[in-house]
Coordinates of C-alpha atoms in Angstrom, one line a residue:
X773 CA 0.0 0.0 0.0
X774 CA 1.2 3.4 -0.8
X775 CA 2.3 5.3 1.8
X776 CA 0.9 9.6 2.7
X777 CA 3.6 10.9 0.2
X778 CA 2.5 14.4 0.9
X779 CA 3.1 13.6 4.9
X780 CA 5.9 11.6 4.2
X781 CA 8.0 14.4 2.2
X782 CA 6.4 17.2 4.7
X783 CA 8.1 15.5 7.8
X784 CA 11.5 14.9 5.8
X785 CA 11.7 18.4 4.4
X786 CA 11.0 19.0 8.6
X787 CA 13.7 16.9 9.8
X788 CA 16.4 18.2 7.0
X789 CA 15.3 21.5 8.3
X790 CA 15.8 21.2 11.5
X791 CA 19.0 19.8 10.9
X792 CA 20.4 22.8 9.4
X793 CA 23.0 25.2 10.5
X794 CA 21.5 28.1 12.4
X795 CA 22.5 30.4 9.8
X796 CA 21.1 28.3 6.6
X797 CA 18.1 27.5 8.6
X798 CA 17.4 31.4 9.2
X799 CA 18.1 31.7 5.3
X800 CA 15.8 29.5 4.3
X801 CA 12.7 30.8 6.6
X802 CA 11.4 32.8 4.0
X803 CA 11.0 30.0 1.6
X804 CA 7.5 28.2 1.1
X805 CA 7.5 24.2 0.8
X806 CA 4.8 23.2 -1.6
X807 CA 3.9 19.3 -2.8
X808 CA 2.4 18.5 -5.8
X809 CA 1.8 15.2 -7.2
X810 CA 3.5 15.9 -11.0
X811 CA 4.6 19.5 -12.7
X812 CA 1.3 21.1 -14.3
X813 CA 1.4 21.9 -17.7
X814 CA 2.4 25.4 -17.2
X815 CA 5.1 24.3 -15.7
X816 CA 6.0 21.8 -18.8
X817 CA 5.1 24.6 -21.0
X818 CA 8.2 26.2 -19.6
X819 CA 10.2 23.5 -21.0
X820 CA 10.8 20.4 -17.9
X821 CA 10.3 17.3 -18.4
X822 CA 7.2 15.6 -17.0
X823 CA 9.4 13.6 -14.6
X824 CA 10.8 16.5 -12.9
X825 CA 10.9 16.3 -9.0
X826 CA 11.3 19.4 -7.7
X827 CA 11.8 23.4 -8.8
X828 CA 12.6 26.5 -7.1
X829 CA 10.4 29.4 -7.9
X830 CA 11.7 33.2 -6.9
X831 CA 14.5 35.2 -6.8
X832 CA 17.2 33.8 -4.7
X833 CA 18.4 35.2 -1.3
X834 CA 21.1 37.1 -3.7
X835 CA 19.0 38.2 -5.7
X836 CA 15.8 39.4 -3.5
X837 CA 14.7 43.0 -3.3
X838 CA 13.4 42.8 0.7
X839 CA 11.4 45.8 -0.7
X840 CA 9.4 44.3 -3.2
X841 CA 6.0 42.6 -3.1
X842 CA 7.2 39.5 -4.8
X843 CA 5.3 36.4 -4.2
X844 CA 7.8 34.2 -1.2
X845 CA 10.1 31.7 -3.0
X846 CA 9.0 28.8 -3.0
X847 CA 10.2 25.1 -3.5
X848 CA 7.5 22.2 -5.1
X849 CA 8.4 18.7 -4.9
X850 CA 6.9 16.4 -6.9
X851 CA 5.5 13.5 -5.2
X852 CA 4.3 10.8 -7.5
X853 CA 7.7 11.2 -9.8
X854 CA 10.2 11.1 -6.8
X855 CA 7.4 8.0 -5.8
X856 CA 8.4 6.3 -9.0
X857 CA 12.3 7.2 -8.6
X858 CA 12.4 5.1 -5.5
X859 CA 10.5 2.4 -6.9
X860 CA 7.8 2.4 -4.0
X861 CA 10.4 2.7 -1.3
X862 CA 9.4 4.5 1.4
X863 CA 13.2 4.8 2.8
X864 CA 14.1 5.9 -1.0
X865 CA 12.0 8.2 -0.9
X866 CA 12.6 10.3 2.1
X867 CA 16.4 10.4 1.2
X868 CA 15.2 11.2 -2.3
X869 CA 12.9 13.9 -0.9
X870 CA 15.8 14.7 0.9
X871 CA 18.5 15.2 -1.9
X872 CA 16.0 16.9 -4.0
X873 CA 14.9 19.5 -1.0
X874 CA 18.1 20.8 -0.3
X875 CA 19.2 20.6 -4.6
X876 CA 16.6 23.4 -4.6
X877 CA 17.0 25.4 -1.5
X878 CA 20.3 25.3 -3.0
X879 CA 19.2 27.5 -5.8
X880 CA 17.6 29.8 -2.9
X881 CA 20.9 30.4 -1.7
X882 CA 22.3 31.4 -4.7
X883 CA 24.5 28.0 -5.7
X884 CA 24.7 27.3 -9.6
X885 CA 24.4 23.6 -10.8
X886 CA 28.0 23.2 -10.9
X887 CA 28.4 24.2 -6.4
X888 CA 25.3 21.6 -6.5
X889 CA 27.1 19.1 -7.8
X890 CA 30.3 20.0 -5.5
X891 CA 28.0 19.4 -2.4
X892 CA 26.8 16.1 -4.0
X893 CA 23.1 17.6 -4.5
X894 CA 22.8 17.4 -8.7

């Protein structure tokens, strides 16, 4: 039986959180966690592939005007497609969740793919 994947990924995205240094953790208040089963054809229209699992959304921390009224950035992780990655593992999964989490809070905090990769997070 499938497992909650939205309750699954909420408390791993929680725990990787929480296990942040201070600073990073402070860094990353601002940014909204959002869980979606698959991207949504606006999101394809954009040019990802349909078995995307996850995409940061926003200007990063470097980039932020604290002045504006920009929507929050935000993070969405894709549920059934990291699902399917780990083969209906729930252990996969989390650390899958995991990886994937922290590739795009990456992006908040102003890394390129290339520092991603570096910190084992592509």
């Amino acid at each position: 039986m499938k497992p909650d994947l939205h309750r699954l990924a909420a408390d791993t995205v929680a725990r990787v959180r929480s296990r942040l240094p201070a600073e990073l953790r402070s860094a990353s208040e601002p940014v909204v966690t959002l869980y979606q089963t698959v991207p949504d054809p606006t999101v394809l229209e954009q040019g990802f592939e349909s078995d995307l699992l996850g995409l940061f959304e926003g200007a990063n921390r470097l980039e932020a005007d604290p002045h504006a009224s920009d929507p929050p950035p935000r993070i969405i992780l894709y549920l059934d497609n990291l699902w399917d990655l780990a083969e209906g593992d729930p252990e996969i999964f989390s650390e899958e969740v995991r990886t994937t989490y922290l590739h795009e809070l990456g992006h908040f905090l102003g890394f390129d793919e290339d520092d991603l990769t570096l910190r084992d997070l592509d």
